[in-house]
Short mmCIF file of C-alpha atoms in Angstrom, two decimals:
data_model
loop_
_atom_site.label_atom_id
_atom_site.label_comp_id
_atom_site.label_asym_id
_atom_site.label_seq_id
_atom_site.Cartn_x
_atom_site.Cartn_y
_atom_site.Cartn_z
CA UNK H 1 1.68 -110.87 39.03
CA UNK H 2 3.69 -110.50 35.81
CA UNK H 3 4.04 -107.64 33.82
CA UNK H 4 3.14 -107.64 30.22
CA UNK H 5 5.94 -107.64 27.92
CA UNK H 6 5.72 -104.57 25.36
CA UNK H 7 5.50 -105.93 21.92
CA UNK H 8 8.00 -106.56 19.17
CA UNK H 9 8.23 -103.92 16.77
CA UNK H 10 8.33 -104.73 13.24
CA UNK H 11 11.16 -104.05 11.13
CA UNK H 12 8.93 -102.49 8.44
CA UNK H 13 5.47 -101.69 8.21
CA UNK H 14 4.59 -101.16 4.57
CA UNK H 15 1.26 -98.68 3.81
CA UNK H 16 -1.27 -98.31 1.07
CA UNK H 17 1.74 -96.22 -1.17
CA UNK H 18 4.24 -98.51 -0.38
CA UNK H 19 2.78 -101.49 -1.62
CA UNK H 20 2.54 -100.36 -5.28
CA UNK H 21 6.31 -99.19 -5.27
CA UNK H 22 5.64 -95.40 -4.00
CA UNK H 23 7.29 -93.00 -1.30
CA UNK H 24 5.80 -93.46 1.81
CA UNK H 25 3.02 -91.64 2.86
CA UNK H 26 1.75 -89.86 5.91
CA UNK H 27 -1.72 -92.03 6.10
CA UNK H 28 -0.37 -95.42 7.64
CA UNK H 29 -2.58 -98.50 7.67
CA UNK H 30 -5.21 -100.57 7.38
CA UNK H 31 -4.03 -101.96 10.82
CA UNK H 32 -5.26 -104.55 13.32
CA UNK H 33 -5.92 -103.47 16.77
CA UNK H 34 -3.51 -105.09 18.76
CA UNK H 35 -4.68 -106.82 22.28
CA UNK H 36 -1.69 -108.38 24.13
CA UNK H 37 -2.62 -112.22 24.86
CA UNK H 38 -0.39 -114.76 26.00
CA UNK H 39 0.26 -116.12 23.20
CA UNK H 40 1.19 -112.56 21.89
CA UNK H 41 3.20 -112.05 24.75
CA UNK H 42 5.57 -115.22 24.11
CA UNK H 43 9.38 -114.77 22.98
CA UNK H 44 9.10 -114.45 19.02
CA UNK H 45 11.39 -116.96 18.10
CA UNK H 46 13.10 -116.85 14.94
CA UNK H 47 11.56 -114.95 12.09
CA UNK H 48 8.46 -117.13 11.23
CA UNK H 49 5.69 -115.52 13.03
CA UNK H 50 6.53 -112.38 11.74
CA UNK H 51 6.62 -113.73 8.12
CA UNK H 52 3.17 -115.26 8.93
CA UNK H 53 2.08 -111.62 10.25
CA UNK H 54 3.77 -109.86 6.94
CA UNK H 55 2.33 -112.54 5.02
CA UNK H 56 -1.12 -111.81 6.27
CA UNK H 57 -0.40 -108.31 5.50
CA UNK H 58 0.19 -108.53 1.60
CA UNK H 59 -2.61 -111.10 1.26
CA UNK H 60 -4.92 -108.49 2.68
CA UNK H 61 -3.07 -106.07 0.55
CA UNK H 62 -3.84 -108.08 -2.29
CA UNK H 63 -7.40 -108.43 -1.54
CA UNK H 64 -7.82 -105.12 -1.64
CA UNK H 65 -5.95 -104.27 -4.17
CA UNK H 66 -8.22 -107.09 -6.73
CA UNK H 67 -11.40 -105.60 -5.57
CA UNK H 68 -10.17 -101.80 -5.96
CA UNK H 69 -9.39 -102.82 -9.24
CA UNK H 70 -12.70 -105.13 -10.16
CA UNK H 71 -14.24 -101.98 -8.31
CA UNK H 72 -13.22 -99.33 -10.82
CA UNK H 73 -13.51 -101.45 -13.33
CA UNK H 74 -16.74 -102.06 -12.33
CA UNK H 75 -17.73 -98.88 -12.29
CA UNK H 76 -15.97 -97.65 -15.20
CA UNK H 77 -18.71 -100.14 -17.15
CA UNK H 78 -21.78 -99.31 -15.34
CA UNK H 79 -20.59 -95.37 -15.84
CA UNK H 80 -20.79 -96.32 -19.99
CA UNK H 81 -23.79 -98.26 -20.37
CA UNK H 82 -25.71 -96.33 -17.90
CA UNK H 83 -24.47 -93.11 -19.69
CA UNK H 84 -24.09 -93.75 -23.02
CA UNK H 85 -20.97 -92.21 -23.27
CA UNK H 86 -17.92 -93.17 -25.15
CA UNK H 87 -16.25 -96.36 -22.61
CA UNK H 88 -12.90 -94.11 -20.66
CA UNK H 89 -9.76 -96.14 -21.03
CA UNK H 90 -9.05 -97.34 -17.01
CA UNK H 91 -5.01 -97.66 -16.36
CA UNK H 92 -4.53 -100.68 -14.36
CA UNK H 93 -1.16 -101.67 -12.63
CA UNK H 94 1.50 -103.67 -14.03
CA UNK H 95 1.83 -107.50 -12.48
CA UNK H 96 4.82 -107.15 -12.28
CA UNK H 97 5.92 -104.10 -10.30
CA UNK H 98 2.85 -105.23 -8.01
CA UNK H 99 5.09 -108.87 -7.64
CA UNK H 100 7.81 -107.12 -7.15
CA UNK H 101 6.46 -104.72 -4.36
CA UNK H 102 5.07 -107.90 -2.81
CA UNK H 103 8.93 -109.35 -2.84
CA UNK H 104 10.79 -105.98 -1.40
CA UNK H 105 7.95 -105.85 1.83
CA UNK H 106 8.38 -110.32 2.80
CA UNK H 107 11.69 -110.44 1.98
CA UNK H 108 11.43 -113.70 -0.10
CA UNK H 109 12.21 -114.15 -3.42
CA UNK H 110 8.87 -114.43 -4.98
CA UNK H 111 9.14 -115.66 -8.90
CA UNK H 112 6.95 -113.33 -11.00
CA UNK H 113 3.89 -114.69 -12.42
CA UNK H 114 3.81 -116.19 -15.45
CA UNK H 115 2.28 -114.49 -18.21
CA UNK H 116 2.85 -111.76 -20.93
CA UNK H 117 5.54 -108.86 -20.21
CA UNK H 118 3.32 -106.68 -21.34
CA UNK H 119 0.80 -104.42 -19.08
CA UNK H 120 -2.68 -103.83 -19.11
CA UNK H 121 -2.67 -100.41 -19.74
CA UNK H 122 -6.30 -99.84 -21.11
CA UNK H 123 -9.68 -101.81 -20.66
CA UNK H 124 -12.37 -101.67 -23.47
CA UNK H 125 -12.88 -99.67 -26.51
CA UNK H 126 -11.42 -96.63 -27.27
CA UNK H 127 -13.59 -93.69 -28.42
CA UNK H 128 -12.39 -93.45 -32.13
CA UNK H 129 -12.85 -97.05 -31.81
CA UNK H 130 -16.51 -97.46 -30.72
CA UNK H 131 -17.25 -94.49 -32.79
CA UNK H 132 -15.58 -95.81 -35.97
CA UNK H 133 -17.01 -98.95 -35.27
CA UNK H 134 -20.57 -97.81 -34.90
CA UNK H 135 -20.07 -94.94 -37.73
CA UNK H 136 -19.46 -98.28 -39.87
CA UNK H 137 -22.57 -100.46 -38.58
CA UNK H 138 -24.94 -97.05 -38.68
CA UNK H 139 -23.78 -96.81 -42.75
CA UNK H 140 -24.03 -100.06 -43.28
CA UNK H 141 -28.02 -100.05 -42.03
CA UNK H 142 -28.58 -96.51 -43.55
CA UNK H 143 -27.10 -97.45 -46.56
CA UNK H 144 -29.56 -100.76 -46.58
CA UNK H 145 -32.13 -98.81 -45.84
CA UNK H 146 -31.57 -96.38 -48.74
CA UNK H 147 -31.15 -99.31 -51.13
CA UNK H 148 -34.19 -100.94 -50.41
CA UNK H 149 -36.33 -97.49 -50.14
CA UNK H 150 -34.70 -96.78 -53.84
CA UNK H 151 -35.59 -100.33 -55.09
CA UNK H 152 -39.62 -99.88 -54.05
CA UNK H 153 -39.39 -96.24 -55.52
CA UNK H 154 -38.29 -97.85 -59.04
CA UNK H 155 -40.87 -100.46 -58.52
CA UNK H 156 -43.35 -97.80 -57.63
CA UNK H 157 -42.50 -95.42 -60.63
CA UNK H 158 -41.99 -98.23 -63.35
CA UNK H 159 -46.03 -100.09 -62.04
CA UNK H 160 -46.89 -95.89 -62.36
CA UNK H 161 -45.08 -95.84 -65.50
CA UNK H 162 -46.97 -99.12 -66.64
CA UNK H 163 -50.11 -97.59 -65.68
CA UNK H 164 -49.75 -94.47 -67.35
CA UNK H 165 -48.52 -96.15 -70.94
CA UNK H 166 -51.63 -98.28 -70.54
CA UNK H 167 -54.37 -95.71 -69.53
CA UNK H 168 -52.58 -93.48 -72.77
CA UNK H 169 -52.69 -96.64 -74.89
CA UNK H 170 -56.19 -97.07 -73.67
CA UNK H 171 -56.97 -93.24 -74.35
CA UNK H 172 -55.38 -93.43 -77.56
CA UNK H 173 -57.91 -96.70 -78.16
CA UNK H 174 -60.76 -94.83 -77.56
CA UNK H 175 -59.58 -91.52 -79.57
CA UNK H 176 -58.93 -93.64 -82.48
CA UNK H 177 -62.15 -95.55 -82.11
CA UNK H 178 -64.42 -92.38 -81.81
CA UNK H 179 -62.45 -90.68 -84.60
CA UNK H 180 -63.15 -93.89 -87.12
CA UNK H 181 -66.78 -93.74 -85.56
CA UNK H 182 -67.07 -90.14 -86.27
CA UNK H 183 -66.01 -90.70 -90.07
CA UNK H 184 -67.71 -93.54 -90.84
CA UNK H 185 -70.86 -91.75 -89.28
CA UNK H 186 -70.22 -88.59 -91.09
CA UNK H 187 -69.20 -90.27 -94.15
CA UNK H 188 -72.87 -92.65 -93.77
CA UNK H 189 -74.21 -89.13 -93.13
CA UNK H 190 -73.02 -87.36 -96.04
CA UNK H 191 -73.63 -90.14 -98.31
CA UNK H 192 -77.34 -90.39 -97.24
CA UNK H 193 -77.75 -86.71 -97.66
CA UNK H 194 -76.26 -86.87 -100.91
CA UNK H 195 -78.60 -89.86 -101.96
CA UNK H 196 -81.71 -88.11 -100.49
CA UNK H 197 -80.54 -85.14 -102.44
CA UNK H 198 -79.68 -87.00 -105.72
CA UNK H 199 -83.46 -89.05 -105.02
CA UNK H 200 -85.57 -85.25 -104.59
CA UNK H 201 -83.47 -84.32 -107.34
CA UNK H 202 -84.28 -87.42 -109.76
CA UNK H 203 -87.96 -86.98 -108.16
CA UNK H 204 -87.82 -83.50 -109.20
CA UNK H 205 -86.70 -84.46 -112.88
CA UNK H 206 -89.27 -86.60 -113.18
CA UNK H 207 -92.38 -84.25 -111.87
CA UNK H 208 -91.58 -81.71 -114.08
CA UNK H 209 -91.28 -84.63 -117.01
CA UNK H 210 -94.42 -85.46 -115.82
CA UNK H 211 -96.30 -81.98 -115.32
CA UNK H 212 -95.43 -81.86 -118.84
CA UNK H 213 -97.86 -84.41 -119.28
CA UNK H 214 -100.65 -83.18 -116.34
CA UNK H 215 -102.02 -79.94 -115.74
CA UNK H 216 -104.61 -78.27 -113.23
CA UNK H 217 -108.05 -78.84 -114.27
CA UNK H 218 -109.43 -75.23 -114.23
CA UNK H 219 -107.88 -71.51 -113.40
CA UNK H 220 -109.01 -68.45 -111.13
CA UNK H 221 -110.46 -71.14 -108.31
CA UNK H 222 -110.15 -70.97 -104.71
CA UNK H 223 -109.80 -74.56 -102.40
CA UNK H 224 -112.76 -74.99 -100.05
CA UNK H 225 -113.38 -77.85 -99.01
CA UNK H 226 -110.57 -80.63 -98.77
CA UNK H 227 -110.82 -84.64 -98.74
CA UNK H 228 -112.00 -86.19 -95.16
CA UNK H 229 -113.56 -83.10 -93.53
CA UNK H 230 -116.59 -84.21 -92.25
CA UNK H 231 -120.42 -83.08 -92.59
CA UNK H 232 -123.80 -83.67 -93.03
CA UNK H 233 -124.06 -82.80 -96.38
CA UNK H 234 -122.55 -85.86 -97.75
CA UNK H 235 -124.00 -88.88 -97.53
CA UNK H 236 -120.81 -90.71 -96.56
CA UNK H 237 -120.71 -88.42 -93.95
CA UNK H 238 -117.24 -86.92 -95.26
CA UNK H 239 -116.12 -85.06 -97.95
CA UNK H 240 -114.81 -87.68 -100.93
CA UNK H 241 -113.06 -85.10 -103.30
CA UNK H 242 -111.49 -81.78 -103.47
CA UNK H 243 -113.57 -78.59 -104.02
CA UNK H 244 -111.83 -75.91 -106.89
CA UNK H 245 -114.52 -72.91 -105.84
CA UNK H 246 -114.74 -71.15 -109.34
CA UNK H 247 -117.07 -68.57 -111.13
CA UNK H 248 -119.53 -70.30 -113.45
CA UNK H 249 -118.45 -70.73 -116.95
CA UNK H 250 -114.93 -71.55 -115.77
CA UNK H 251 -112.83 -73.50 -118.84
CA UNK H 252 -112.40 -77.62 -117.21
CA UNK H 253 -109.57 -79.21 -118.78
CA UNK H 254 -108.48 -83.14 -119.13
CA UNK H 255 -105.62 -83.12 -116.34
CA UNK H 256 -103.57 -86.42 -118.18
CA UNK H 257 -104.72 -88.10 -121.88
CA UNK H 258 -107.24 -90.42 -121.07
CA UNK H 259 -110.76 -91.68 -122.38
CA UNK H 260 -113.83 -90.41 -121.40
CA UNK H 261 -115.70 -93.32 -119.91
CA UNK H 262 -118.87 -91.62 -118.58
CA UNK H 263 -120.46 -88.16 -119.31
CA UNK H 264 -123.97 -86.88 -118.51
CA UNK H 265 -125.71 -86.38 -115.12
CA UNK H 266 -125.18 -88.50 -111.49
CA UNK H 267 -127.50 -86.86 -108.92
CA UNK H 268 -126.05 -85.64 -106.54
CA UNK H 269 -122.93 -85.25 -108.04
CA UNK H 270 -124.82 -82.84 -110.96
CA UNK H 271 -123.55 -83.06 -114.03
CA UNK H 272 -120.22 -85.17 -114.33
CA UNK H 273 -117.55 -86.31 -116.42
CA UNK H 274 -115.60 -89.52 -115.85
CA UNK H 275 -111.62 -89.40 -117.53
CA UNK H 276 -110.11 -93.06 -117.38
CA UNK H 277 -106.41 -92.65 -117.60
CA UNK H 278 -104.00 -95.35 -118.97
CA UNK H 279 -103.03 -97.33 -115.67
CA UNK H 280 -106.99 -97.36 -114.86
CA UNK H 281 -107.20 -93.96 -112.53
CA UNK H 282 -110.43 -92.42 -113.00
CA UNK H 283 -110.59 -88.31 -112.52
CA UNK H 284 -114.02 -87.62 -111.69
CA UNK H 285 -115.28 -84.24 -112.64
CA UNK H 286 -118.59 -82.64 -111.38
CA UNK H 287 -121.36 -79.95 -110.76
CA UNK H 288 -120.69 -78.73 -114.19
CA UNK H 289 -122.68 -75.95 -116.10
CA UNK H 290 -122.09 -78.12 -119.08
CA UNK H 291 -119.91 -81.04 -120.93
CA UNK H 292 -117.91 -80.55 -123.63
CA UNK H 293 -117.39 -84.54 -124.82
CA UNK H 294 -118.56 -87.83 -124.42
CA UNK H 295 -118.33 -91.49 -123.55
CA UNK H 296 -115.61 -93.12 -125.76
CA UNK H 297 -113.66 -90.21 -126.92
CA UNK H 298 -109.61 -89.73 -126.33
CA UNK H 299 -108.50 -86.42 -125.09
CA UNK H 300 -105.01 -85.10 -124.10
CA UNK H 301 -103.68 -82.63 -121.57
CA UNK H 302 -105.48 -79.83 -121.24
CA UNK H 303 -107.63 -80.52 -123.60
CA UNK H 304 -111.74 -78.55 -122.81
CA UNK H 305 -113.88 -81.34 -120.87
CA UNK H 306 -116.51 -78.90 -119.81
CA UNK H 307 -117.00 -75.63 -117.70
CA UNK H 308 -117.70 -75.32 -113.82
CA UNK H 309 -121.34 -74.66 -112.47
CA UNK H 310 -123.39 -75.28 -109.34
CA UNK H 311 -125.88 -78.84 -110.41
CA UNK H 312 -126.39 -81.00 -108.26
CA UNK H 313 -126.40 -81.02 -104.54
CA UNK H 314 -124.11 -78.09 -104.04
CA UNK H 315 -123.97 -74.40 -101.73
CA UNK H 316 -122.11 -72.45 -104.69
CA UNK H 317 -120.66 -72.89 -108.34
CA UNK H 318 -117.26 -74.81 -107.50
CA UNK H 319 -115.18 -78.13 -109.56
CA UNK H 320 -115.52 -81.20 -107.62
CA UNK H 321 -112.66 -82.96 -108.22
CA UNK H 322 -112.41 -87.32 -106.92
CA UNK H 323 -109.71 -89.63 -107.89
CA UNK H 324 -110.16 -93.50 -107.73
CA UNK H 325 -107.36 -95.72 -108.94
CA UNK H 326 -108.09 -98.87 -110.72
CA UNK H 327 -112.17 -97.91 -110.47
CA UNK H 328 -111.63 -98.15 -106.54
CA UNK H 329 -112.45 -96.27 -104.09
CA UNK H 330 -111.41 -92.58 -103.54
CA UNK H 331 -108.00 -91.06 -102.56
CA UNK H 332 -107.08 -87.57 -101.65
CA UNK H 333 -106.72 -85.92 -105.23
CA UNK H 334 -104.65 -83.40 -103.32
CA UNK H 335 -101.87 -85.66 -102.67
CA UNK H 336 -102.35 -87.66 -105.91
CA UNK H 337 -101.95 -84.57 -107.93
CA UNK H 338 -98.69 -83.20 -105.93
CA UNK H 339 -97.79 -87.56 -106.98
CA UNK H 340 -98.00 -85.79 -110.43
CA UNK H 341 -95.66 -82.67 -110.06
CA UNK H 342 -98.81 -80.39 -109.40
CA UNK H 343 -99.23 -78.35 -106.96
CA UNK H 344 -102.65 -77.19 -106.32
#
């Protein structure tokens, strides 16, 4: 039974350091387990197998090298968007010394791979970068923001501007309105005041002009009774005249110039004198002691008609005093004589 042949040693067995251009290390590997098998165990003839092995060896190399380097690059991503933080600038090898590398460990003269000269020293952003670059976007937004906040402030203050000038406008309206209103009702006012005052005083004028021409019709009386109280005493059931309550023998006198239409004695009313006035009044006067004229005759103010007594149907001596216009039926002589500027 043969003997197995101890394997061929390798002229160089490159590790982890090596292969990116380093001093070797102390750590040697990755390696293959190596069970001898016969085809193992042949005679190695010339130096292809063992390229084939070292070839295997840098493609592995390789392999690991691409996904140590997707790996951390990888990771350096995840580490930023999962943190937040500012992307770190990941230093990747040059091509070029890897190609190299590669070349020194086969032994072959391996061109370089195409490309630019010029290494990949960083990956992504840098942090003045990302932070001048969002510093720029964030003041481009605020400063949008601030633009259209002041442009609906100015819209807001010049409609509240608006509103003001046209509720002061409006208030101004009104003020001006109430003011005119206000004058033109105290001006209506005082011009009806002064017209009612300029009438009394024209009425006044002319009462005294005209108690001028009337007078009372006796003195030293008292009023009793008044026109429209009622009683049984009259036979209209009211009182037709006013009552002058006077001591017997008191003077009568024509109140306005007249004509005496009727003088002698009328019943109830005892003896009485009718005075027919110009416009067709008649003043009747009765209950008298005694008459002083007669039927026909003119008289003037104040002129002596006859004196006060107590005929006819009567409680006391007293001047019974009617007034009928045009012949008519009676008035209140009270307010007819105060018509006249007396005051009874």
């Amino acid at each position: 039974m043969a003997s197995n042949r101890p394997a061929q040693s390798t002229s160089f067995a490159p590790n982890d350091s090596q292969a990116f251009g380093s001093a070797p290390g102390t750590d040697e590997g990755p390696w293959e387990e190596w069970n001898p098998t016969e085809e193992s165990l042949r005679p190695v003839r010339g130096r292809h197998r063992v390229a084939k092995q070292r070839g295997g060896g840098l493609a592995r190399s390789s392999t690991v090298l691409g996904v140590g380097v997707m790996a951390a690059v990888g990771a350096g991503g995840m580490a930023t968007a999962q943190s937040g933080k500012p992307p770190v600038s990941i230093s990747m090898p040059d091509l070029a010394s890897v190609a190299n590398s590669a070349k020194a460990l086969i032994g072959q003269d391996t061109p370089a791979p195409k490309g630019s000269a010029t290494a990949l020293s960083t990956a992504g952003l840098t942090t003045s970068d990302a932070a001048a670059g969002s510093q720029d976007a964030g003041e481009a937004l605020r400063a949008r923001i601030i633009q259209q906040a002041e442009s609906q402030q100015e819209r807001v203050t010049a409609a509240a501007a608006k509103a003001a000038e046209a509720a002061a406008a409006k208030k101004a309206a009104a003020a001006a309105a109430k003011a005119r209103d206000d004058a033109e009702a105290k001006a209506a006012a005082e011009k009806k005041k002064a017209d009612e005052e300029a009438k009394q005083k024209a009425e006044a004028a002319r009462l005294a002009e005209l108690a001028k021409q009337y007078s009372l019709p006796t003195s030293s009386y008292t009023l009793t009774s008044r026109f429209g109280d009622a009683g049984a005493m009259w036979s209209s059931g009211y009182h037709t005249g006013l009552d002058f309550a006077a001591p017997t023998g008191t003077l009568i006198k024509a109140i306005h110039s007249g004509t005496i239409t009727s003088a002698g004695w009328a019943g109830a009313y005892g003896y009485r004198t009718i005075l027919t006035l110009d416009d067709g009044t008649e003043l009747w006067f009765c209950h008298q002691s005694s008459i002083s004229v007669s039927a026909g005759q003119k008289v003037a103010t104040g002129d002596v008609i006859g004196r006060v007594g107590a005929t006819g149907n009567v409680t006391g001596p007293h001047l019974h005093l009617e007034v009928h216009p045009g012949g008519g039926s009676a008035i209140d002589p009270m307010a007819w004589l105060q018509g006249k500027g007396i005051n009874p």
